[in-house]
Amino acid sequence: MDMFDSSTVLGALLLVLILVIAWITFLLLNRIEEIKQLKAALDKLMRSFNDLDEQARLIVKTDLELNKAQEELEKRLLGLNTLQKFSRDISKTLDTKEVFQKINVSMLSELGFSRALVISYDEHKALRAKVNIGFPLDRLEHIILQLNRDEHFKTALKDGHTFSSVNCSKQTREKIVQLFAAEHFILTPISMQNDIGGILFVGNRYTAPAVTEGDEELISILANQIGQSLENTQLFEQVFRSSQMLESKVKERTKELESALEKVKLISKQKSEFISSVSHELRTPLTSIKGYAAILIAGKIGEVPPAVKDRLVKINTHSDNLVKMINDLLDIARIESGRAEMKYLSQPIKPLIDNIADLLTPQMRERDLHLKVDLPEDLPNVYVDRNHVERVFINLVGNALKFTPAKGTITIAADPKLDNGMVVFSVADTGIGIPEYDLAKLFEEFYRVDNEINQSVKGTGLGLSLVKQITEAHGGHVWVTSKVGQGTTFYFTLPTTAEQAKPQGAKKE
Ligand code: ADP
């Protein structure tokens, strides 16, 4: 029993032990599983933490880059503003000195630089400093000397190449740094349309930030603006010089013309005086000749044979023609010299024209010609000397009569539209016309066209000259259009007011 009991107890204890071990094992396995899970969670956590850390670093980096980009942007904006202002300023001037004065310390610092040189070529192709900011004189001389000597720079700049401290080879960079004593720099040509106008240098010492592509762009724009401005100034100077030359030539010619005009006036005056005195001298003996002829024709001295009488009648007719010619000459000379007495009066023109039409109707009928008068209803009064204007119409219509074959039409008309307040009259015919060559000389004294009618019809060549003198004495002018074989139209203007008339020595009423 004891034996049984003790083995039973032992067995029971063993069982309990086994159970306890099994329990502990179970618990241990559970813990291990928990630890495993925890470790997996920890790993996950570590990974997310690393991710977060990476992201935070990225954000800081992006933020820095953004700040830098913003700074760069602000710098460019300031630079562009400065260039815009510079461009506006230089567009107002055509003086190169003023253009160079605008490139000053404050403008340069707005572009982010502390040193600058503008060197341009003079008319002898030698480099001359136009702007110097930050260079002592001796260094400047040295720089110009070197730039003149260095063929590499010269050709590269001529080809439009820009050197900057970030884009050029180490060797070139060192050369420029040494020459200009600036570690950060841009050296660019000032290009003009056909040539290089000079060189622009900007730079900073090594303490300043390095130049960027944006800086290069801005400085290139500045160099272009300077080039354009130099070109404009050169063009302006050329235009100015040639306009001055032209002006002095015009002055010279005007002077010559003025003195020629004075001479012409003097000659014309002498001619008028000469014609006047000769005409006067001729009139007296002519009057006597006419008188004697009339006495002889009338048979007051005795009976004259018919053959002699015929000759005497011819003498009388020729004398009449001569008197008419002399009177015309005297009138032309008087009007030309302003000695003619003109009686200006504001009056309607219609009665005057009707009167002329009546006067010439018999001749019209005789020559089988038709006269048309075409005047607008509301034609204003003209301010004229009636007798003189009558002569204008009679001369023009008389000529039309002479040079228009039978069945033709002569038209006296007035334009309803005024020419600078003056009435434009016209006398048109359907006659033989005038060759173009003769038109220019038509108003000269004694000028007659060489045509068949003129060979048989008598005339003096003074009628149109008188027409010209009278219209011009009224402040008007006369002109003509003509087509050979189709007809001729004379136009002339007459004033409507006293202000328009230029009465020379006239008696105003
Ligand atoms: P004249 O009639 O005495 O010759 P004018 O001075 O009146 O002198 O005219 C000069 C010339 O102009 C005339 O000889 C004539 O050849 C030409 N002429 C003038 N009026 C006309 C016209 N209506 N048609 C053709 N020729 C004309």
Coordinates of C-alpha atoms and ligand atoms in Angstrom, one line a residue, residues 395-396 399-404 427 429 431-434 442-444 446-451 454 457-466 482 487-490, ligand 1:
N395 CA -9.6 138.8 -124.2
L396 CA -10.3 135.1 -123.3
N399 CA -9.3 134.3 -128.3
A400 CA -11.8 131.5 -128.1
L401 CA -13.6 133.1 -131.0
K402 CA -10.4 133.4 -133.0
F403 CA -9.3 129.8 -132.5
T404 CA -12.6 127.9 -132.7
V427 CA -13.7 130.1 -120.6
D429 CA -13.9 126.4 -126.3
G431 CA -11.3 125.0 -130.9
I432 CA -7.9 124.0 -132.3
G433 CA -6.2 123.6 -129.0
I434 CA -2.7 124.5 -127.9
L442 CA 1.6 131.2 -123.3
F443 CA 1.3 134.0 -120.7
E444 CA 4.6 135.6 -121.7
F446 CA 4.4 138.8 -127.3
Y447 CA 4.2 135.0 -127.3
R448 CA 2.0 133.6 -130.1
V449 CA 1.7 129.9 -131.1
D450 CA 3.0 129.1 -134.5
N451 CA -0.2 127.9 -136.1
N454 CA -2.0 133.0 -136.4
V457 CA -5.2 136.5 -138.1
K458 CA -3.5 139.6 -136.6
G459 CA -2.6 139.6 -133.0
T460 CA 0.0 141.1 -130.6
G461 CA 0.6 138.3 -128.2
L462 CA -0.2 140.7 -125.3
G463 CA -3.8 139.6 -124.5
L464 CA -3.0 136.7 -122.2
S465 CA -0.2 138.6 -120.6
L466 CA -2.7 141.3 -119.7
S482 CA -5.7 122.2 -123.7
G487 CA -10.3 122.6 -127.4
T488 CA -8.9 124.8 -124.7
T489 CA -10.1 125.9 -121.2
F490 CA -8.7 129.0 -119.4
Ligands
ADP1 P1 -3.0 137.1 -129.5 O1 -4.3 136.5 -129.4 O2 -3.0 138.6 -129.8 O3 -2.1 136.4 -130.4 P2 -2.8 136.3 -126.8 O4 -1.8 136.7 -125.7 O5 -4.2 136.6 -126.5 O6 -2.3 137.1 -128.1 O7 -2.6 134.8 -127.1 C1 -1.4 134.3 -127.3 C2 -1.5 133.0 -128.2 O8 -2.1 132.0 -127.4 C3 -2.4 133.2 -129.4 O9 -1.6 133.7 -130.5 C4 -2.7 131.8 -129.7 O10 -1.8 131.1 -130.4 C5 -2.8 131.2 -128.3 N1 -4.2 131.1 -127.8 C6 -4.8 131.9 -126.9 N2 -6.1 131.5 -126.7 C7 -6.3 130.4 -127.4 C8 -7.4 129.5 -127.6 N3 -8.5 129.7 -127.0 N4 -7.2 128.5 -128.4 C9 -6.1 128.3 -129.1 N5 -5.0 129.1 -128.9 C10 -5.1 130.1 -128.1

